[in-house]
Coordinates of C-alpha atoms in Angstrom, one line a residue:
X694 CA -17.9 12.9 23.7
X695 CA -15.4 13.3 26.6
X696 CA -11.9 12.4 25.6
X697 CA -11.7 9.7 28.3
X698 CA -14.7 7.8 26.8
X699 CA -13.5 8.0 23.2
X700 CA -12.9 4.6 21.8
X701 CA -11.7 3.1 18.5
X702 CA -14.1 2.1 15.7
X703 CA -12.9 -1.1 14.1
X704 CA -14.2 -2.7 10.9
X705 CA -13.0 -5.9 9.2
X706 CA -12.5 -5.2 5.5
X707 CA -13.0 -8.5 3.7
X708 CA -11.3 -9.2 0.4
X709 CA -11.9 -12.8 -0.7
X710 CA -8.3 -13.9 -0.7
X711 CA -6.9 -11.3 1.7
X712 CA -5.4 -7.9 1.1
X713 CA -1.9 -8.8 0.0
X714 CA -2.0 -9.4 -3.7
X715 CA -0.4 -12.8 -3.2
X716 CA -2.3 -13.6 0.0
X717 CA -4.3 -16.3 -1.8
X718 CA -1.0 -18.2 -2.5
X719 CA 0.1 -18.2 1.2
X720 CA 0.1 -21.7 2.7
X721 CA -2.4 -20.9 5.4
X722 CA -5.0 -19.2 3.2
X723 CA -8.1 -20.9 1.8
X724 CA -8.6 -19.8 -1.9
X725 CA -10.8 -22.8 -2.5
X726 CA -13.4 -21.3 -0.1
X727 CA -13.8 -17.9 -1.6
X728 CA -17.2 -18.7 -2.9
X729 CA -18.3 -20.6 0.2
X730 CA -20.8 -18.5 2.2
X731 CA -19.9 -20.5 5.3
X732 CA -16.4 -19.0 5.0
X733 CA -17.7 -15.5 5.3
X734 CA -20.2 -16.5 8.0
X735 CA -17.3 -17.8 10.1
X736 CA -15.5 -14.5 9.6
X737 CA -18.6 -12.5 10.6
X738 CA -19.1 -14.5 13.7
X739 CA -15.4 -14.1 14.7
X740 CA -15.6 -10.3 14.1
X741 CA -18.8 -10.1 16.2
X742 CA -17.2 -12.2 19.0
X743 CA -14.4 -9.6 19.0
X744 CA -17.1 -6.8 19.1
X745 CA -16.0 -5.2 15.8
X746 CA -18.2 -2.4 14.6
X747 CA -18.8 -3.8 11.1
X748 CA -17.7 -5.9 8.2
X749 CA -16.7 -3.8 5.1
X750 CA -17.2 -5.2 1.5
X751 CA -15.7 -3.5 -1.5
X752 CA -17.3 -3.8 -5.0
X753 CA -17.0 -2.7 -8.5
X754 CA -19.2 -3.2 -11.6
X755 CA -16.4 -4.5 -13.9
X756 CA -14.1 -7.5 -13.7
X757 CA -10.4 -6.6 -13.2
X758 CA -8.5 -7.7 -16.3
X759 CA -5.7 -9.0 -14.1
X760 CA -7.8 -11.8 -12.6
X761 CA -5.3 -14.3 -14.0
X762 CA -3.0 -13.7 -11.1
X763 CA -5.1 -12.6 -8.1
X764 CA -8.4 -13.3 -6.3
X765 CA -9.9 -9.9 -7.3
X766 CA -13.3 -11.0 -8.6
X767 CA -16.4 -9.2 -7.2
X768 CA -19.0 -10.5 -4.8
X769 CA -22.2 -8.6 -4.9
X770 CA -22.1 -7.4 -1.3
X771 CA -25.8 -6.7 -0.6
X772 CA -26.7 -10.3 -1.4
X773 CA -23.7 -11.6 0.6
X774 CA -24.4 -9.6 3.7
X775 CA -28.0 -10.7 3.8
X776 CA -26.7 -14.2 4.5
X777 CA -24.3 -12.9 7.1
X778 CA -26.9 -10.9 8.9
X779 CA -28.9 -14.1 9.4
X780 CA -26.2 -15.7 11.5
X781 CA -25.2 -12.7 13.6
X782 CA -27.0 -10.3 16.0
X783 CA -25.0 -7.1 16.5
X784 CA -22.2 -6.5 14.0
X785 CA -22.8 -4.0 11.2
X786 CA -22.3 -4.5 7.5
X787 CA -21.0 -1.9 5.1
X788 CA -21.6 -2.6 1.4
X789 CA -20.1 -0.7 -1.5
X790 CA -22.4 0.5 -4.3
X791 CA -21.8 2.9 -7.2
X792 CA -23.8 6.1 -7.8
X793 CA -22.6 6.0 -11.4
X794 CA -23.9 2.6 -12.4
X795 CA -27.0 2.2 -10.3
X796 CA -30.4 4.0 -10.2
X797 CA -31.5 5.6 -6.9
X798 CA -34.9 3.9 -6.6
X799 CA -33.5 0.4 -6.9
X800 CA -30.6 1.0 -4.6
X801 CA -32.8 2.7 -2.0
X802 CA -35.1 -0.4 -1.9
X803 CA -32.1 -2.8 -1.7
X804 CA -30.4 -1.0 1.2
X805 CA -33.7 -0.4 3.1
X806 CA -34.5 -4.0 2.8
X807 CA -31.1 -5.1 4.2
X808 CA -31.5 -2.6 7.1
X809 CA -34.9 -4.0 8.0
X810 CA -33.6 -7.6 7.5
X811 CA -30.6 -7.0 9.8
X812 CA -32.4 -4.9 12.4
X813 CA -30.6 -1.7 11.6
X814 CA -27.0 -2.8 10.8
X815 CA -26.5 -1.6 7.3
X816 CA -24.1 1.0 5.9
X817 CA -23.6 2.2 2.3
X818 CA -20.1 2.8 1.1
X819 CA -20.8 5.5 -1.6
X820 CA -18.5 5.3 -4.6
X821 CA -18.5 6.9 -8.0
X822 CA -16.5 4.1 -9.7
X823 CA -13.1 4.9 -11.0
X824 CA -12.8 1.9 -13.5
X825 CA -13.6 3.3 -17.0
X826 CA -14.2 -0.2 -18.3
X827 CA -17.4 -0.4 -16.3
X828 CA -19.1 2.0 -18.8
X829 CA -19.2 -0.8 -21.5
X830 CA -21.2 -3.1 -19.1
X831 CA -24.0 -0.6 -18.9
X832 CA -24.5 0.5 -22.5
X833 CA -22.4 3.6 -22.3
X834 CA -19.7 4.6 -24.8
X835 CA -17.5 6.3 -22.3
X836 CA -17.0 6.7 -18.6
X837 CA -18.1 10.0 -17.1
X838 CA -15.4 12.5 -15.9
X839 CA -14.3 12.6 -12.3
X840 CA -16.2 15.9 -11.8
X841 CA -19.4 14.6 -13.5
X842 CA -19.4 11.5 -11.4
X843 CA -19.3 13.5 -8.2
X844 CA -22.0 15.8 -9.4
X845 CA -24.2 12.9 -10.2
X846 CA -23.3 11.3 -6.8
X847 CA -24.6 14.4 -4.9
X848 CA -27.9 14.3 -6.6
X849 CA -28.1 10.5 -6.3
X850 CA -27.6 10.6 -2.5
X851 CA -30.1 13.4 -2.2
X852 CA -32.7 11.3 -4.0
X853 CA -32.0 8.2 -2.0
X854 CA -32.2 10.2 1.3
X855 CA -35.7 11.5 0.3
X856 CA -36.8 8.0 -0.6
X857 CA -35.7 6.6 2.7
X858 CA -37.6 9.5 4.4
X859 CA -40.7 9.1 2.2
X860 CA -42.4 7.1 5.0
X861 CA -42.4 9.0 8.2
X862 CA -41.5 6.9 11.3
X863 CA -45.1 6.5 12.5
X864 CA -46.6 6.0 9.0
X865 CA -47.1 2.3 9.6
X866 CA -50.1 2.1 11.9
X867 CA -51.3 -1.6 11.9
X868 CA -54.4 -0.7 13.8
X869 CA -56.7 -3.8 13.8
X870 CA -59.6 -2.0 15.4
X871 CA -59.9 0.9 12.9
X872 CA -58.7 -1.2 10.0
X873 CA -56.0 1.3 9.1
X874 CA -52.8 -0.3 8.1
X875 CA -50.8 2.8 7.1
X876 CA -51.4 6.5 7.5
X877 CA -51.2 7.7 3.9
X878 CA -50.9 11.3 5.0
X879 CA -47.4 10.3 6.3
X880 CA -46.3 8.6 3.1
X881 CA -44.9 11.1 0.6
X882 CA -44.0 11.3 -3.1
X883 CA -40.7 13.0 -3.5
X884 CA -41.3 14.3 -7.0
X885 CA -37.6 14.8 -7.7
X886 CA -36.7 16.3 -11.1
X887 CA -33.0 17.0 -11.5
X888 CA -30.1 16.9 -14.0
X889 CA -29.5 13.2 -13.7
X890 CA -32.7 11.7 -12.1
X891 CA -36.5 11.9 -12.3
X892 CA -38.0 10.0 -9.4
X893 CA -41.6 10.2 -8.1
X894 CA -41.6 7.9 -5.1
X895 CA -42.5 7.0 -2.5
X896 CA -40.4 4.0 -1.6
X897 CA -42.2 0.6 -1.4
X898 CA -41.4 -0.1 2.2
X899 CA -41.4 1.9 5.5
X900 CA -38.5 3.8 7.0
X901 CA -35.7 1.5 8.2
X902 CA -34.7 0.9 11.8
X903 CA -31.8 3.3 11.6
X904 CA -33.8 6.0 9.8
X905 CA -31.4 5.3 7.0
X906 CA -28.3 3.2 6.6
X907 CA -25.0 4.8 7.6
X908 CA -23.4 6.8 4.8
X909 CA -19.8 5.8 4.3
X910 CA -17.4 7.3 1.7
X911 CA -14.1 6.2 0.3
X912 CA -12.1 8.9 -1.5
X913 CA -9.7 11.6 -0.6
X914 CA -9.5 13.7 -3.7
X915 CA -10.6 17.3 -3.6
X916 CA -14.0 16.3 -5.0
X917 CA -14.1 13.4 -2.6
X918 CA -13.4 15.6 0.5
X919 CA -16.0 18.1 -0.5
X920 CA -18.6 15.2 -1.0
X921 CA -17.6 13.7 2.3
X922 CA -18.1 16.9 4.2
X923 CA -21.7 17.1 3.0
X924 CA -22.8 13.5 3.3
X925 CA -20.3 11.0 4.9
X926 CA -20.8 9.7 8.4
X927 CA -17.7 7.5 8.1
X928 CA -14.8 7.9 5.7
X929 CA -12.5 5.1 4.6
X930 CA -9.1 6.5 3.6
X931 CA -5.5 5.6 2.8
X932 CA -2.4 7.2 4.3
X933 CA 1.2 6.2 4.6
X934 CA 2.4 8.6 7.3
X935 CA 1.1 10.1 10.5
X936 CA 1.5 13.6 9.1
X937 CA -0.5 12.9 6.0
X938 CA -3.2 11.2 8.1
X939 CA -3.4 14.2 10.5
X940 CA -3.7 16.7 7.6
X941 CA -6.6 14.7 6.1
X942 CA -8.3 14.3 9.5
X943 CA -8.0 18.0 10.4
X944 CA -9.2 19.1 6.9
X945 CA -12.2 16.8 6.9
X946 CA -13.3 17.8 10.4
X947 CA -13.0 21.5 9.5
X948 CA -15.0 21.0 6.3
X949 CA -17.7 19.2 8.1
X950 CA -18.0 21.9 10.7
X951 CA -18.0 24.6 8.0
X952 CA -21.2 23.1 6.5
X953 CA -23.0 23.1 9.8
X954 CA -22.5 19.4 10.7
X955 CA -21.0 17.9 13.9
X956 CA -17.4 16.7 13.3
X957 CA -17.9 14.1 16.0
X958 CA -20.5 12.5 13.7
X959 CA -18.0 11.8 10.9
X960 CA -15.6 8.9 11.7
X961 CA -12.3 8.9 9.8
X962 CA -11.2 5.3 9.4
X963 CA -7.8 4.7 7.6
X964 CA -6.9 1.2 6.4
X965 CA -4.2 -0.8 8.1
X966 CA -2.9 -4.2 6.9
X967 CA -0.9 -5.8 9.8
X968 CA 1.8 -8.5 9.5
X969 CA 2.1 -9.8 13.0
X970 CA 4.8 -12.0 14.6
X971 CA 5.9 -12.9 18.1
X972 CA 9.0 -10.8 17.4
X973 CA 9.6 -7.9 15.0
X974 CA 12.0 -10.0 13.0
X975 CA 9.4 -12.7 12.7
X976 CA 6.8 -10.2 11.4
X977 CA 9.2 -8.8 8.9
X978 CA 10.1 -12.3 7.7
X979 CA 6.4 -13.0 7.2
X980 CA 6.0 -9.9 5.2
X981 CA 9.0 -10.9 3.1
X982 CA 7.5 -14.3 2.5
X983 CA 4.4 -12.8 1.1
X984 CA 6.3 -10.4 -1.2
X985 CA 8.3 -13.4 -2.5
X986 CA 5.0 -14.8 -3.7
X987 CA 4.1 -11.8 -5.8
X988 CA 4.2 -12.0 -9.6
X989 CA 5.8 -9.0 -11.3
X990 CA 3.4 -9.1 -14.3
X991 CA 0.5 -8.6 -12.0
X992 CA 2.2 -6.0 -9.8
X993 CA 3.3 -3.9 -12.8
X994 CA -0.2 -4.0 -14.2
X995 CA -1.6 -2.8 -10.9
X996 CA 0.9 0.1 -10.8
X997 CA 0.1 1.1 -14.3
X998 CA -3.6 1.3 -13.5
X999 CA -2.7 3.8 -10.7
X1000 CA 0.0 6.0 -12.3
X1001 CA -0.5 5.4 -16.0
X1002 CA 3.1 4.4 -16.6
X1003 CA 4.3 1.2 -18.4
X1004 CA 7.4 -0.1 -16.6
X1005 CA 7.5 -3.5 -18.1
X1006 CA 10.8 -2.9 -19.9
X1007 CA 12.6 -1.5 -16.9
X1008 CA 15.0 -3.2 -14.5
X1009 CA 12.9 -4.0 -11.4
X1010 CA 15.9 -3.4 -9.2
X1011 CA 16.7 0.0 -10.8
X1012 CA 15.5 3.4 -9.6
X1013 CA 11.9 4.3 -10.3
X1014 CA 11.8 6.6 -13.4
X1015 CA 10.0 9.6 -11.8
X1016 CA 10.0 11.4 -15.1
X1017 CA 7.3 9.1 -16.4
X1018 CA 4.8 10.3 -13.9
X1019 CA 2.5 13.1 -15.1
X1020 CA 0.2 14.9 -12.6
X1021 CA -2.6 16.0 -14.8
X1022 CA -6.2 15.4 -15.8
X1023 CA -8.2 12.5 -14.3
X1024 CA -5.1 10.8 -13.0
X1025 CA -4.1 13.9 -11.0
X1026 CA -7.5 14.0 -9.4
X1027 CA -7.1 10.5 -8.0
X1028 CA -6.3 10.3 -4.2
X1029 CA -4.6 6.9 -4.7
X1030 CA -2.4 8.3 -7.4
X1031 CA -1.1 10.9 -4.9
X1032 CA -0.5 8.2 -2.2
X1033 CA 1.8 6.4 -4.6
X1034 CA 3.4 9.6 -5.8
X1035 CA 4.2 10.5 -2.1
X1036 CA 5.9 7.1 -1.6
X1037 CA 8.0 7.6 -4.7
X1038 CA 9.1 11.1 -3.7
X1039 CA 9.6 10.4 0.0
X1040 CA 11.3 7.0 -0.2
X1041 CA 13.0 7.0 -3.6
X1042 CA 12.4 3.3 -4.0
X1043 CA 13.5 0.9 -6.7
X1044 CA 10.7 -0.4 -8.9
X1045 CA 10.6 -3.7 -7.1
X1046 CA 10.5 -2.0 -3.7
X1047 CA 7.6 0.1 -4.8
X1048 CA 5.8 -2.9 -6.1
X1049 CA 6.3 -4.7 -2.8
X1050 CA 5.1 -1.6 -0.9
X1051 CA 1.8 -1.6 -2.9
X1052 CA 1.4 -5.4 -2.9
X1053 CA 0.4 -5.3 0.8
X1054 CA -2.8 -3.4 0.5
X1055 CA -2.9 -1.3 -2.7
X1056 CA -1.5 1.9 -1.1
X1057 CA -3.0 1.5 2.4
X1058 CA -0.9 1.5 5.5
X1059 CA 1.1 -1.8 5.9
X1060 CA 2.6 -2.4 9.3
X1061 CA 4.9 -5.2 10.6
X1062 CA 5.5 -6.0 14.2
X1063 CA 4.6 -7.7 17.4
X1064 CA 1.0 -7.4 18.7
X1065 CA 2.2 -4.7 21.1
X1066 CA 3.9 -2.7 18.3
X1067 CA 0.8 -2.9 16.1
X1068 CA -1.3 -1.7 19.1
X1069 CA 1.2 1.1 19.7
X1070 CA 0.9 2.4 16.1
X1071 CA -2.9 2.2 16.2
X1072 CA -2.9 4.2 19.4
X1073 CA -0.4 6.7 18.1
X1074 CA -2.7 7.7 15.2
X1075 CA -5.8 7.5 17.4
X1076 CA -4.4 9.7 20.1
X1077 CA -2.8 12.3 17.8
X1078 CA -5.6 13.5 15.5
X1079 CA -5.1 11.0 12.6
X1080 CA -8.0 8.5 13.0
X1081 CA -11.2 7.7 14.8
X1082 CA -10.6 4.0 14.1
X1083 CA -9.4 1.7 11.4
X1084 CA -10.5 -0.7 8.7
X1085 CA -8.5 -3.8 9.4
X1086 CA -7.2 -5.3 6.2
X1087 CA -5.7 -8.8 6.9
X1088 CA -3.1 -9.8 4.4
X1089 CA -4.7 -13.3 4.3
X1090 CA -7.8 -15.0 5.6
X1091 CA -8.8 -16.3 8.0
X1092 CA -5.6 -16.5 10.0
X1093 CA -4.5 -12.9 9.3
X1094 CA -7.6 -11.7 11.1
X1095 CA -7.5 -14.4 13.9
X1096 CA -4.1 -13.2 15.1
X1097 CA -5.2 -9.6 15.2
X1098 CA -8.4 -10.5 17.1
X1099 CA -6.6 -12.8 19.5
X1100 CA -3.4 -10.8 20.1
X1101 CA -4.0 -7.1 19.3
X1102 CA -7.6 -6.5 20.4
X1103 CA -6.9 -7.5 24.0
X1104 CA -4.1 -5.0 24.2
X1105 CA -6.3 -2.3 22.9
X1106 CA -8.9 -3.2 25.5
X1107 CA -6.4 -3.2 28.4
X1108 CA -5.5 0.4 27.3
X1109 CA -9.2 1.4 27.4
X1110 CA -9.3 2.0 23.7
X1111 CA -11.8 -0.6 22.5
X1112 CA -15.1 -1.9 23.8
X1113 CA -15.6 -5.1 25.8
X1114 CA -19.2 -5.4 24.6
X1115 CA -21.7 -3.7 22.3
X1116 CA -23.7 -0.8 23.9
X1117 CA -26.4 -0.9 21.2
X1118 CA -28.0 -2.9 18.5
X1119 CA -27.5 -0.9 15.3
X1120 CA -24.5 0.3 13.3
X1121 CA -25.4 3.9 14.3
X1122 CA -25.2 2.8 17.9
X1123 CA -21.7 1.3 17.4
X1124 CA -20.4 4.4 15.6
X1125 CA -22.0 6.8 18.1
X1126 CA -24.2 8.4 15.4
X1127 CA -27.6 9.9 15.9
X1128 CA -30.7 8.6 14.2
X1129 CA -31.4 11.2 11.5
X1130 CA -34.6 13.2 11.7
X1131 CA -37.0 12.5 8.8
X1132 CA -37.0 15.4 6.4
X1133 CA -40.7 15.3 5.8
X1134 CA -41.8 15.2 9.4
X1135 CA -39.4 18.0 10.1
X1136 CA -41.0 20.1 7.4
X1137 CA -44.5 19.3 8.8
X1138 CA -43.5 20.4 12.3
X1139 CA -42.1 23.6 10.9
X1140 CA -45.3 24.6 9.2
X1141 CA -47.8 23.3 11.8

């Protein structure tokens, strides 16, 4: 793609109460609506009117044990986006689903159904699940190790890919004259037998409009980067500095190229949570207002989950006790752990300052400023090899998104960085991704 035609990819990342941990307490938020489907349908329509690529939904198979203080319950995203697809026409939907706590056949059916239902607008955010408490919800005594989860994930995605390809594109005939509904020579059992899965196939429904939903991945550990280079078509990542984002971007693109894939077909999308004001001082005051609403008990618990250090007995306004942090084992493999460690070592914050840094978006890039300043930062990363676009993470909803859509998006358009309208109908079209060739038809052509 020529440099002059390269444009930002923008997703709206929806957390029910907003991405700041105290967002649900803000006076202009709507916590009473977080289970109202109309609330999300309104957001979907607004994002589509602004020509966003997709809505992004996180998920996890265990309830956070800090639900007392924050709106961090889990909506099952495939169910939710089905209702959103019914009231929109173009915007895509990326749903998170675990390879550790699902089975390939069921998940393949669910995503294929949503891709058909939406006319080709589905994406799968592939996660291995980091929350060890999820194991007890599925009859397991322990959570698999980081390495085991990624090994299983690779096999899982291979199986799902085969299932989505088990019907060739022209297998559905629907020929009234001959009486042939489907060409069974073009519907294939996959007969997979592996370390983690045994799946015969074929899938119960034809290949979906996109060939398969877009593969999205969220994880920046060594295992995560290796996995992304093999499978991901879009990567959701967290960085605090331009330099760190550039390092990740260059590394991912190089890894993708080294395995024979086109780097342009893998979109790197960091998260950004913007606090926007008519002046820089107003934006900073807004951010401070949110931080004043945080509850230390919740914030300390969140930090402990990331760095495995109990700071409940420490002076919040004292220096962060770096000696408590151990880089080893599972913790040392976590990309979010290293984001927090980088903040500690680079900024030398007090405990309270660190808690406020993380309150905004759990380690994602928080920016305060005028619409012009936010657009400048986005363009800086986009133009300097750090991002292909962003997951927009409003600190509260719906107003936190409204001001971005109304004030920042027009600036990006004036600079030629973002679309005025959709060029296609599917999520692959929006991301500039090719429709993948069916693995079975390819094999047939090779042996014909």
